[in-house]
Amino acid sequence: MFFKFHTNTQYMYKMKTLVAIAIMAAGFNCTAQNKPATNDVQKYLDAYTKAYVKLYTQEQEAQWRSNIEILAKDSSNVIAARKADEAMASFTGSIENIEKSRAYLKRTTLTPLQKKQLEFILYTAANNPQTIPAVVKERIKAENEQTQTMYGFHYHLDGKDVSVNDIDNMLKAEKDINRRFHIWEVSKHVGIPLKKGLINLRNLRNQSVQALGYSDFFSYQVSDYGMTTNEMLALNDQLMRDLYPLYRELHTWIRYVLAATYDQQQVPDYIPAHWLPNRWGQDWSSVLDVPGMDLDGALKHKSAQWIVKDAEQMYVSLGFDPLPATFWKKSSLYPYPDDSAVKKNNHASAWHMDMNKDVRSLMSVEPNAEWYETAHHELGHIYYYMTYSNPSVPPLLRQGANRAYHEALGTMMGLAAMQRPFVYGRGLIKPDPKAAQIDSILPLLKEALNTVVFIYFSSGVMTHFEKEMYADTLPADQFNKRWWELVKKYQGIVPQGERGENLCDAATKTHINDDPAQYYDYALSYEILYQLHNHIAKKILHQSPHATNYYGHKEVGDFLKKIMYPGASKDWRQVLKQSTGDELNGKAMVEYFQPLYKWLQQNNATRNYTLPEHMGD
C-alpha cells in the first residue's frame, strides 16, 4: 500500500486548534438546535458565531495564499497571514470569551450541544489567551516564519535544485549505497535553519497554554480527547505492544532484503536510515513489487488531472455528490515547474475554507500509485467536511468526531482504492489469468510495510519525542541525540555516523513545526480505520477484508455518511461503538495481519533477530 500522511482541514497547527470553533461564512441561526432561543447562553453563542464568521474566512484565505505563494525575499503573504492569525487570536482568546465560557460551563441547565460548543470555545481560547497578548502575538509570528522557512527551503543536490518529490523518488529507486546516503543527507539540510525557530516555538507554545492552567502544550493537545498525557502514552504504547511481534518479524525480514538489494555481505543489526525508501523510515512499502499490481506502470500514461477526477468518481459511486465547481477552480492540485520562482507547501492537505461550501485541496499530484492513493485520501477529508456541514450540526461542532477520525476515514478510502479487486474493477490493471497462483501474502506484506511500520514512528518516535520536548522541556542541545535514541528504540533504525546538535533531524518532519504534539492522531486513526474496514468488509460487503471493492456500493456510502454526518456533535467513543459494536482497540488490526505474521515466522526461521523478543526488553 502507499499511504501519505496528511492532515485534515489543512491541519497546519494553527488551523487545527482553530477548527474547533470554525464557523460558516454565512450567519447561522442556532435556535433550531438549541431552544429556548432567548436564553443568554444561546444569545452568547449566536453572537460569537456572527463575530467569528468574517475573521475565520479572512484567516483561511490569508493562510491559503501563504501556502501556495511562497516567494523568496517577499514577505507580504507571511505578514498578511500573521495579521489574520492575530485578529483571530485576539477574538478567540479574549478575556471576555474566557470568562463567559467558563461561567456558562458551570450551569446545570445547558443542553448537550451548548455544553460542547462552550468547551470548544474555551479550549481554543487556551491557545490564544489575551491575558498574555504579547506571547500569543510572538507565537503567531514565529509560526508563520517557520512555515516559510520550511516550505521555501531550496534543496541542492550535485549543484542543482531538487524538489521534495525528486528526493522521495530517488530514495525509492537508487541502488548505489553511497549515492543513497548523499541523497538522504541532503533531505536533512532543512532541519538546520529550522532548529532555532523550533526551540522558540516550543517555549512560546508552552507559555500560551500555561496561562489558562495547562501544564504544557502536549498535555493541552491531548486534553482534546478527554485524556491525560499518561493515558495517551499508555494507549499508544499498548498499540505498539499489540503489534510488536509482527513488527519484529518485519524488521528482521527487511534487514535481509535490503542487504541483498544493495549487495552488502553483512546484514546489519539495525537498519541504516539511508537504506530505507522513506526519509524518516516511516514507510518501507516501495521495496516490494507485487506481481500483477504494477499500478505505477498503469498510471504513468494517465494525466495528473485524471488521478483526481477518478478519485472523485469513487465517492460519487458510493452515493456522494460530485465535488462543487469551486473545488476545481480554487484548489492547487498540481506541482509547480521545478524552475518556478514561486514555491508552495508540498505537503498534501484538505481545506475547509468557510465550514460551508468552499472546500479545497493542496496537492502536487503526479500520475503514480502514491498520488493515486493520496488523492483518494484527501477527498475523504473533503467529503467529510461536506457531509457534516449540515443544518443538524452547529457550526462550532463541524469537525471530526475526534481528530483521528478524519485521518481514519481518509486513509481507509486510500486503502480501499489500492486493493486488488478495486484496481481490477476500475480497469487500471487487467486480472492476471494466473491470479490464483499469485501469492496473496504479498499485497498484505506491502501494506504492513506501510501501516504497521508507521505505528512505531507515530506512536513511538514522534509521540514520545514531542512529549519530552514540551512536557519534559528537553534541552535544546539534546534534540538530535534524543531523536536518534528514540528512532533506534522504537524503529530499530540508526543513522550512518554521528548526527550532531548543529543539525535538527526531528524538525525535518513537517508536523514537528506546524502540526505539533498530536502525531498520535495518525496512529489512533489506524486503529479506527481497521475497525471500520473490518466491519465494512464482513458485515456490509461480505468480502474478505484483504480483497474488497467498495466501488458502486451505496450501502458503504450510507454507512460512512452515518459516521460523518454528526461531526463532533456526538462523543467519539459513542460513534465508534455504534458503528462497529466495539470499543477502540487494536484487535482488528492484529487479526487483519495474522496470516502475514505466520508467513514471516516461516521465512525468518533461519535468520538472526536483533530486536528484543519483548517490547521494552
XYZ file of C-alpha atoms in Angstrom:
617
model
C 0.000 0.000 0.000
C 1.021 3.563 -0.461
C -0.061 5.961 2.213
C 0.891 9.556 2.644
C 0.230 11.121 5.984
C -1.602 14.331 5.814
C -3.755 16.469 7.919
C -7.388 17.328 7.738
C -8.884 20.752 7.277
C -5.405 21.909 6.300
C -4.164 20.684 9.558
C -1.440 23.129 9.830
C -1.214 23.562 13.575
C -2.979 26.883 13.917
C -5.789 25.661 11.657
C -6.252 22.563 13.756
C -6.746 24.365 17.006
C -8.946 26.977 15.397
C -11.137 24.498 13.543
C -12.690 23.565 16.859
C -14.661 26.781 16.557
C -14.943 27.041 12.809
C -17.998 28.832 11.532
C -19.914 29.032 8.280
C -19.260 32.071 6.106
C -22.953 32.836 6.246
C -24.586 33.564 9.574
C -26.053 30.512 11.277
C -29.228 30.506 13.303
C -28.609 28.056 16.122
C -32.102 28.368 17.515
C -33.315 25.366 15.537
C -30.971 23.140 17.523
C -30.954 24.800 20.932
C -34.151 26.110 22.488
C -35.169 28.345 24.052
C -33.537 30.864 21.760
C -33.945 33.672 24.266
C -31.654 32.312 26.968
C -28.433 34.188 27.479
C -26.197 31.207 26.696
C -27.683 30.837 23.244
C -27.500 34.582 22.680
C -23.817 34.414 23.510
C -23.231 31.501 21.129
C -25.118 33.276 18.339
C -23.166 36.490 18.879
C -19.884 34.579 18.981
C -20.773 32.889 15.697
C -21.679 36.124 13.977
C -18.488 37.871 15.089
C -16.336 34.920 14.113
C -17.516 34.486 10.512
C -15.589 37.317 8.916
C -12.399 36.673 10.881
C -12.345 32.970 10.105
C -12.847 33.421 6.368
C -10.177 36.112 6.175
C -7.732 33.952 8.063
C -8.280 30.909 5.876
C -7.791 32.938 2.720
C -4.618 34.529 4.071
C -3.208 31.171 5.100
C -4.125 29.667 1.728
C -2.187 32.357 -0.121
C 0.718 31.947 2.277
C 0.866 28.237 1.456
C 0.524 28.404 -2.321
C 2.568 31.573 -2.994
C 5.938 31.373 -1.277
C 8.361 33.871 -2.775
C 11.968 34.411 -1.818
C 12.543 37.846 -0.255
C 8.823 38.640 -0.412
C 7.183 38.518 2.989
C 3.853 40.126 2.049
C 1.884 36.876 2.274
C 3.569 35.991 5.557
C 2.665 39.357 7.016
C -0.936 39.076 5.810
C -1.278 35.593 7.293
C 0.211 36.731 10.563
C -2.184 39.676 10.812
C -5.157 37.421 10.104
C -3.954 34.979 12.773
C -3.503 37.796 15.252
C -7.016 39.084 14.635
C -8.448 35.613 15.156
C -6.365 35.033 18.262
C -7.415 38.359 19.720
C -11.057 37.369 19.364
C -10.948 33.680 20.299
C -8.652 34.251 23.255
C -10.287 37.415 24.544
C -10.703 37.787 28.292
C -14.430 38.246 27.736
C -14.749 34.907 25.913
C -12.654 33.128 28.522
C -14.702 34.499 31.406
C -18.101 33.983 29.779
C -17.463 30.443 28.584
C -16.082 29.473 31.994
C -19.089 30.966 33.770
C -21.647 29.385 31.443
C -19.997 25.946 31.740
C -20.796 25.960 35.459
C -24.506 25.923 34.735
C -26.501 22.727 35.057
C -29.230 23.720 32.602
C -27.114 23.604 29.435
C -28.178 21.427 26.532
C -25.538 18.869 25.446
C -24.838 20.829 22.266
C -24.441 24.095 24.147
C -22.012 22.450 26.545
C -19.921 21.025 23.726
C -19.734 24.375 21.943
C -18.696 26.216 25.092
C -15.996 23.609 25.738
C -14.623 24.142 22.239
C -14.602 27.900 22.708
C -12.698 27.633 25.975
C -10.297 25.035 24.562
C -9.406 27.291 21.645
C -9.088 30.309 23.918
C -6.422 28.426 25.876
C -4.116 28.555 22.881
C -4.650 32.279 22.296
C -5.203 33.786 25.767
C -5.293 37.544 25.620
C -4.241 37.584 29.257
C -0.761 37.344 27.692
C -1.255 39.047 24.305
C 2.432 39.691 23.653
C 3.259 35.972 23.956
C 0.408 34.965 21.652
C 1.393 37.575 19.082
C 5.019 36.448 19.161
C 3.989 32.798 18.787
C 1.855 33.547 15.737
C 4.714 35.486 14.154
C 7.129 32.628 14.854
C 4.763 30.018 13.408
C 4.309 31.859 10.134
C 8.040 32.436 9.777
C 8.734 28.751 10.482
C 6.308 27.724 7.740
C 8.004 29.998 5.237
C 11.445 28.699 6.170
C 10.302 25.118 5.840
C 8.499 25.316 2.510
C 10.653 27.997 0.969
C 13.814 25.935 1.527
C 15.872 25.087 -1.573
C 17.326 21.579 -1.608
C 20.577 21.305 -3.574
C 21.916 18.029 -4.917
C 25.026 17.954 -7.074
C 24.769 21.693 -7.607
C 21.174 21.587 -8.773
C 17.872 22.480 -7.152
C 15.746 19.426 -6.426
C 12.202 19.173 -5.102
C 10.979 17.043 -2.232
C 9.222 14.826 -4.786
C 12.580 14.364 -6.537
C 14.258 13.318 -3.293
C 11.479 10.892 -2.427
C 11.591 9.307 -5.885
C 15.381 8.937 -5.764
C 15.261 7.242 -2.363
C 12.866 4.686 -3.813
C 14.938 3.962 -6.914
C 18.647 4.496 -6.181
C 20.658 1.286 -5.642
C 24.121 2.726 -5.030
C 24.540 2.802 -1.253
C 26.878 5.800 -1.169
C 24.675 7.772 -3.504
C 21.698 6.953 -1.296
C 23.441 8.373 1.745
C 24.201 11.586 -0.101
C 20.546 11.986 -1.147
C 19.289 11.172 2.368
C 21.702 13.641 3.923
C 20.514 16.418 1.578
C 16.947 15.751 2.735
C 18.014 16.649 6.293
C 19.576 20.017 5.471
C 16.293 21.852 6.070
C 16.497 20.961 9.764
C 19.459 23.281 10.294
C 17.648 26.613 9.686
C 14.527 25.263 11.432
C 16.106 24.393 14.788
C 16.266 27.889 16.275
C 12.644 28.544 15.353
C 11.539 25.213 16.814
C 13.173 25.954 20.156
C 11.435 29.315 20.244
C 8.080 27.788 19.288
C 8.361 25.124 21.976
C 8.735 27.810 24.615
C 6.006 30.072 23.228
C 3.506 27.248 22.845
C 4.045 26.125 26.414
C 3.695 29.679 27.712
C 0.472 30.226 25.743
C -1.447 27.301 27.245
C 0.053 27.590 30.713
C -1.754 30.911 31.089
C -5.060 29.021 31.336
C -3.807 26.290 33.612
C -2.400 23.589 31.318
C 0.942 22.210 32.424
C 2.394 22.163 28.897
C 1.423 22.207 25.245
C 1.486 18.408 24.825
C -0.982 17.966 27.688
C -3.161 20.677 26.157
C -3.351 18.849 22.832
C -4.064 15.503 24.498
C -6.907 17.007 26.534
C -8.904 17.377 23.309
C -9.514 13.609 23.591
C -10.673 13.918 27.203
C -7.464 12.155 28.276
C -4.331 12.872 30.305
C -0.816 12.695 28.897
C -0.150 9.430 30.730
C -3.369 7.917 29.393
C -2.478 8.890 25.830
C 1.025 7.470 26.129
C -0.374 4.258 27.605
C -2.844 3.935 24.718
C -0.083 4.320 22.137
C 2.280 2.001 23.984
C -0.436 -0.667 24.133
C -0.963 -0.429 20.377
C 2.765 -0.940 19.833
C 2.807 -3.913 22.218
C -0.127 -5.492 20.381
C 1.680 -5.256 17.043
C 5.245 -5.766 18.270
C 5.619 -9.486 17.361
C 4.679 -8.594 13.777
C 6.941 -5.526 13.684
C 9.871 -7.635 14.923
C 9.294 -10.048 12.049
C 9.098 -7.190 9.542
C 12.305 -5.662 10.912
C 14.118 -8.972 10.511
C 12.758 -9.527 7.007
C 13.660 -6.052 5.709
C 17.245 -6.169 7.001
C 17.989 -9.231 4.891
C 16.112 -7.951 1.840
C 17.886 -4.585 1.866
C 21.313 -6.148 2.402
C 20.724 -8.286 -0.684
C 19.321 -5.338 -2.647
C 22.420 -3.232 -2.024
C 24.800 -6.202 -2.388
C 26.025 -5.952 1.200
C 27.632 -9.063 2.666
C 26.986 -8.047 6.262
C 23.373 -7.859 7.430
C 23.275 -5.004 9.968
C 21.704 -5.409 13.396
C 19.859 -2.109 12.980
C 18.614 -0.668 9.705
C 20.782 2.179 8.339
C 18.418 5.116 7.860
C 19.600 5.828 4.312
C 18.855 2.254 3.241
C 15.129 2.841 3.561
C 12.926 4.352 0.818
C 11.430 6.991 3.108
C 13.229 9.959 4.662
C 12.080 9.041 8.188
C 11.783 5.297 7.791
C 8.033 5.516 8.351
C 7.100 3.648 5.161
C 9.042 0.702 3.724
C 6.421 -0.441 1.210
C 8.140 0.618 -2.009
C 10.853 -2.022 -1.558
C 8.285 -4.614 -2.625
C 6.666 -5.014 -6.022
C 3.528 -7.133 -6.058
C 3.077 -9.261 -9.213
C 0.010 -8.222 -11.125
C -0.190 -4.902 -9.268
C 2.095 -2.554 -11.174
C -0.076 0.458 -10.520
C 2.778 2.868 -11.242
C 3.068 1.376 -14.710
C -0.682 1.526 -15.224
C -0.894 5.171 -14.203
C 2.163 6.634 -15.884
C 0.198 7.233 -19.089
C -2.624 8.980 -17.230
C -2.685 12.690 -16.503
C -2.485 14.201 -13.045
C -5.958 15.621 -13.664
C -7.299 12.138 -14.357
C -5.993 10.931 -10.991
C -8.082 13.432 -9.036
C -11.165 13.027 -11.223
C -11.049 9.256 -10.808
C -10.853 9.653 -7.038
C -13.979 11.825 -7.170
C -15.774 9.106 -9.126
C -15.186 6.635 -6.310
C -17.122 8.808 -3.872
C -19.865 9.544 -6.399
C -20.272 5.793 -6.911
C -20.931 5.461 -3.167
C -23.768 7.998 -3.317
C -21.923 11.225 -2.506
C -22.457 14.371 -4.597
C -19.885 15.460 -7.177
C -17.380 17.995 -5.902
C -18.503 21.615 -6.252
C -17.197 23.568 -9.223
C -15.332 25.868 -6.843
C -13.188 22.932 -5.703
C -11.714 22.573 -9.176
C -11.410 26.310 -9.667
C -9.795 27.241 -6.352
C -7.710 24.199 -5.348
C -3.965 23.911 -6.001
C -3.686 20.301 -7.129
C -0.560 20.011 -9.276
C 3.163 20.722 -8.815
C 4.760 23.939 -9.931
C 7.541 23.670 -12.527
C 10.945 22.851 -10.994
C 12.319 26.215 -12.100
C 9.371 28.190 -10.750
C 10.334 31.156 -8.592
C 7.107 30.603 -6.642
C 7.098 27.715 -4.179
C 4.233 26.129 -2.300
C 3.614 23.877 0.666
C 4.376 20.421 -0.730
C 2.510 18.513 1.974
C -0.866 17.259 0.736
C -3.796 18.671 2.668
C -7.530 19.350 2.551
C -9.027 22.710 3.499
C -12.488 23.716 4.681
C -12.327 27.402 3.950
C -15.619 28.562 5.448
C -17.056 25.401 7.020
C -19.750 25.600 4.381
C -19.392 25.145 0.599
C -15.830 26.309 -0.064
C -13.651 23.176 0.084
C -10.178 22.959 -1.445
C -7.165 20.693 -1.592
C -3.480 21.484 -1.755
C -1.510 18.746 -3.507
C 1.224 18.203 -6.076
C -0.333 15.292 -7.936
C 1.708 13.227 -10.353
C 0.474 10.104 -12.196
C 1.757 7.357 -9.904
C 0.404 4.966 -7.295
C 1.364 7.087 -4.313
C -0.517 10.121 -5.567
C -3.431 7.924 -6.635
C -3.797 6.827 -3.005
C -3.204 10.374 -1.789
C -5.974 11.803 -3.978
C -8.478 9.280 -2.616
C -7.285 10.088 0.902
C -7.580 13.859 0.573
C -11.034 13.659 -0.958
C -12.051 11.600 2.075
C -11.422 14.725 4.139
C -13.283 16.874 1.636
C -16.368 14.654 1.699
C -16.238 14.531 5.495
C -16.345 18.360 5.527
C -19.230 18.440 3.084
C -21.231 15.825 4.987
C -21.065 17.342 8.464
C -21.767 20.833 7.130
C -25.496 20.320 7.561
C -28.279 22.085 9.498
C -28.310 19.462 12.259
C -24.732 20.188 13.339
C -23.938 23.541 14.985
C -21.021 25.157 13.175
C -18.824 25.023 16.280
C -19.002 21.226 16.076
C -18.290 20.833 12.364
C -15.183 18.691 12.629
C -14.290 15.034 13.002
C -15.721 13.023 15.897
C -12.180 13.331 17.193
C -9.007 14.390 15.386
C -8.167 10.795 14.453
C -11.474 10.204 12.670
C -10.588 12.447 9.751
C -7.371 10.533 9.133
C -9.072 7.176 9.702
C -11.679 7.809 7.031
C -9.258 9.388 4.569
C -6.677 6.644 4.923
C -9.307 3.909 4.790
C -10.506 5.199 1.445
C -6.924 5.251 0.215
C -6.511 1.651 1.369
C -9.726 0.637 -0.383
C -8.523 2.210 -3.638
C -5.352 0.134 -3.564
C -6.870 -3.313 -3.062
C -6.681 -5.697 -5.985
C -10.439 -6.118 -6.691
C -10.905 -2.341 -6.726
C -7.987 -1.769 -9.098
C -9.190 -4.559 -11.386
C -12.729 -3.196 -11.292
C -11.549 0.246 -12.339
C -9.815 -1.282 -15.343
C -6.412 0.025 -14.338
C -4.862 -3.419 -14.354
C -6.195 -6.464 -16.148
C -6.714 -9.523 -13.957
C -3.817 -11.932 -14.324
C -5.005 -15.228 -15.884
C -2.807 -16.904 -13.305
C -4.293 -14.856 -10.483
C -4.919 -17.965 -8.415
C -1.185 -18.562 -8.359
C -0.280 -15.053 -7.243
C 0.842 -15.128 -3.644
C -1.946 -13.459 -1.660
C 0.541 -12.688 1.097
C 2.500 -10.160 -0.928
C -0.188 -7.431 -1.025
C -0.598 -7.913 2.723
C 3.161 -7.643 3.223
C 3.294 -4.456 1.184
C 0.505 -2.976 3.278
C 2.178 -3.930 6.563
C 5.432 -2.375 5.397
C 3.495 0.863 5.477
C 0.794 0.700 8.121
C 2.405 -1.486 10.783
C 5.807 0.115 10.276
C 4.252 3.538 10.591
C 2.877 2.828 14.087
C 6.404 2.689 15.533
C 7.269 6.041 14.023
C 3.997 7.660 15.099
C 3.180 6.099 18.484
C 6.843 5.602 19.242
C 9.265 8.224 17.953
C 7.038 11.225 17.252
C 4.731 10.926 20.248
C 7.482 10.351 22.780
C 9.810 12.982 21.315
C 7.169 15.701 21.385
C 6.048 14.674 24.857
C 9.625 15.067 26.073
C 10.118 18.286 24.138
C 7.038 20.019 25.568
C 6.177 18.275 28.838
C 9.726 17.490 29.985
C 11.359 20.584 28.427
C 14.000 18.529 26.656
C 17.182 20.656 26.482
C 17.771 22.063 23.012
C 21.335 20.740 22.957
C 19.923 17.192 23.210
C 17.299 17.326 20.441
C 19.224 15.292 17.877
C 20.709 12.882 20.402
C 17.309 12.077 21.867
C 15.633 11.865 18.463
C 18.004 9.152 17.310
C 17.797 7.300 20.629
C 14.042 7.052 20.136
C 14.420 6.070 16.469
C 16.692 3.218 17.488
C 14.474 2.165 20.413
C 11.149 2.114 18.587
C 12.041 1.643 14.912
C 15.308 -0.239 15.101
C 16.869 2.312 12.723
C 20.211 4.123 13.081
C 21.978 6.886 11.131
C 25.337 6.443 9.458
C 27.830 8.325 11.598
C 27.247 10.959 14.238
C 24.391 13.422 13.893
C 25.494 16.499 15.821
C 23.388 19.086 17.597
C 24.066 21.624 14.851
C 21.524 19.513 12.967
C 17.873 19.034 13.875
C 16.610 15.918 12.147
C 13.321 15.995 14.057
C 12.498 19.375 12.510
C 12.707 17.916 9.001
C 9.314 16.322 9.732
C 6.599 18.795 8.736
C 4.362 18.096 11.718
C 7.012 18.914 14.324
C 6.854 22.502 13.113
C 3.297 23.231 12.033
C 1.084 20.423 13.353
C 2.678 19.897 16.758
C 2.150 17.498 19.648
C -0.604 15.432 18.075
C 1.048 12.967 15.719
C -0.556 10.168 17.724
C -3.722 11.153 15.839
C -2.382 9.158 12.914
C -1.644 6.054 14.962
C -5.075 6.082 16.572
C -6.598 6.615 13.142
C -5.224 3.214 12.108
C -6.983 1.505 14.982
C -10.227 3.176 13.926
C -9.534 2.502 10.240
C -9.148 -1.254 10.616
C -12.176 -1.485 12.877
C -14.293 0.348 10.297
C -12.830 -1.515 7.303
C -13.288 -4.870 9.027
C -16.951 -4.021 9.613
C -17.499 -2.851 6.019
C -15.842 -5.937 4.544
C -17.529 -8.533 6.736
C -20.893 -7.023 7.631
C -21.740 -4.914 4.580
C -19.866 -6.276 1.555
C -19.440 -9.851 2.813
C -15.969 -9.862 1.305
C -12.529 -10.664 2.637
C -11.013 -7.615 4.384
C -7.912 -8.289 2.271
C -9.752 -8.133 -1.057
C -12.586 -5.629 -1.100
C -14.142 -3.450 -3.738
C -16.078 -0.506 -2.307
C -16.836 0.956 -5.735
C -20.520 1.335 -6.538
C -21.763 0.053 -3.188
C -24.089 2.768 -1.922
C -24.638 0.832 1.295
C -20.974 1.558 2.080
C -21.631 5.232 1.411
C -24.648 5.132 3.715
C -22.508 3.617 6.489
C -19.861 6.318 6.048
C -22.433 9.114 5.985
C -23.831 7.993 9.351
C -20.345 8.384 10.830
C -19.595 11.650 9.057
C -22.957 13.412 9.431
C -22.875 14.321 13.170
C -19.325 15.693 13.078
C -18.268 16.317 16.671
C -21.811 16.675 17.999
C -21.631 13.089 19.300
C -18.969 11.620 21.582
C -16.274 9.873 19.525
C -16.453 6.729 21.658
C -20.183 6.508 21.064
C -19.715 6.927 17.304
C -17.258 4.030 17.175
C -19.340 1.773 19.412
C -22.498 2.380 17.419
C -20.677 1.912 14.109
C -18.738 -1.273 14.831
C -20.130 -2.599 18.101
C -16.728 -2.371 19.791
C -14.533 -0.017 21.806
C -11.282 1.426 20.444
C -8.666 -1.340 20.339
C -6.064 -2.953 18.093
C -7.788 -6.325 17.720
C -8.994 -5.749 14.167
C -5.531 -4.655 13.036
C -3.803 -7.643 14.662
C -6.361 -10.031 13.164
C -6.027 -8.450 9.723
C -2.291 -9.141 9.581
C -2.318 -12.563 11.266
C -1.769 -14.532 8.001
C 1.277 -12.373 7.284
C 2.690 -12.914 10.778
C 2.677 -16.690 10.290
C 4.256 -16.351 6.839
C 7.040 -14.122 8.165
C 7.810 -16.525 11.014
C 8.392 -19.265 8.466
C 10.525 -17.079 6.195
C 12.611 -15.732 9.072
C 13.169 -19.125 10.681
C 16.871 -19.256 9.781
C 17.552 -15.555 10.199
C 19.063 -13.645 13.090
C 16.674 -11.469 15.112
C 18.244 -8.325 16.555
C 15.244 -6.616 18.170
C 14.422 -7.945 21.663
C 11.786 -10.652 21.895
C 9.539 -8.469 24.005
C 8.991 -4.730 23.620
C 10.856 -2.831 26.315
C 13.456 -5.543 26.992
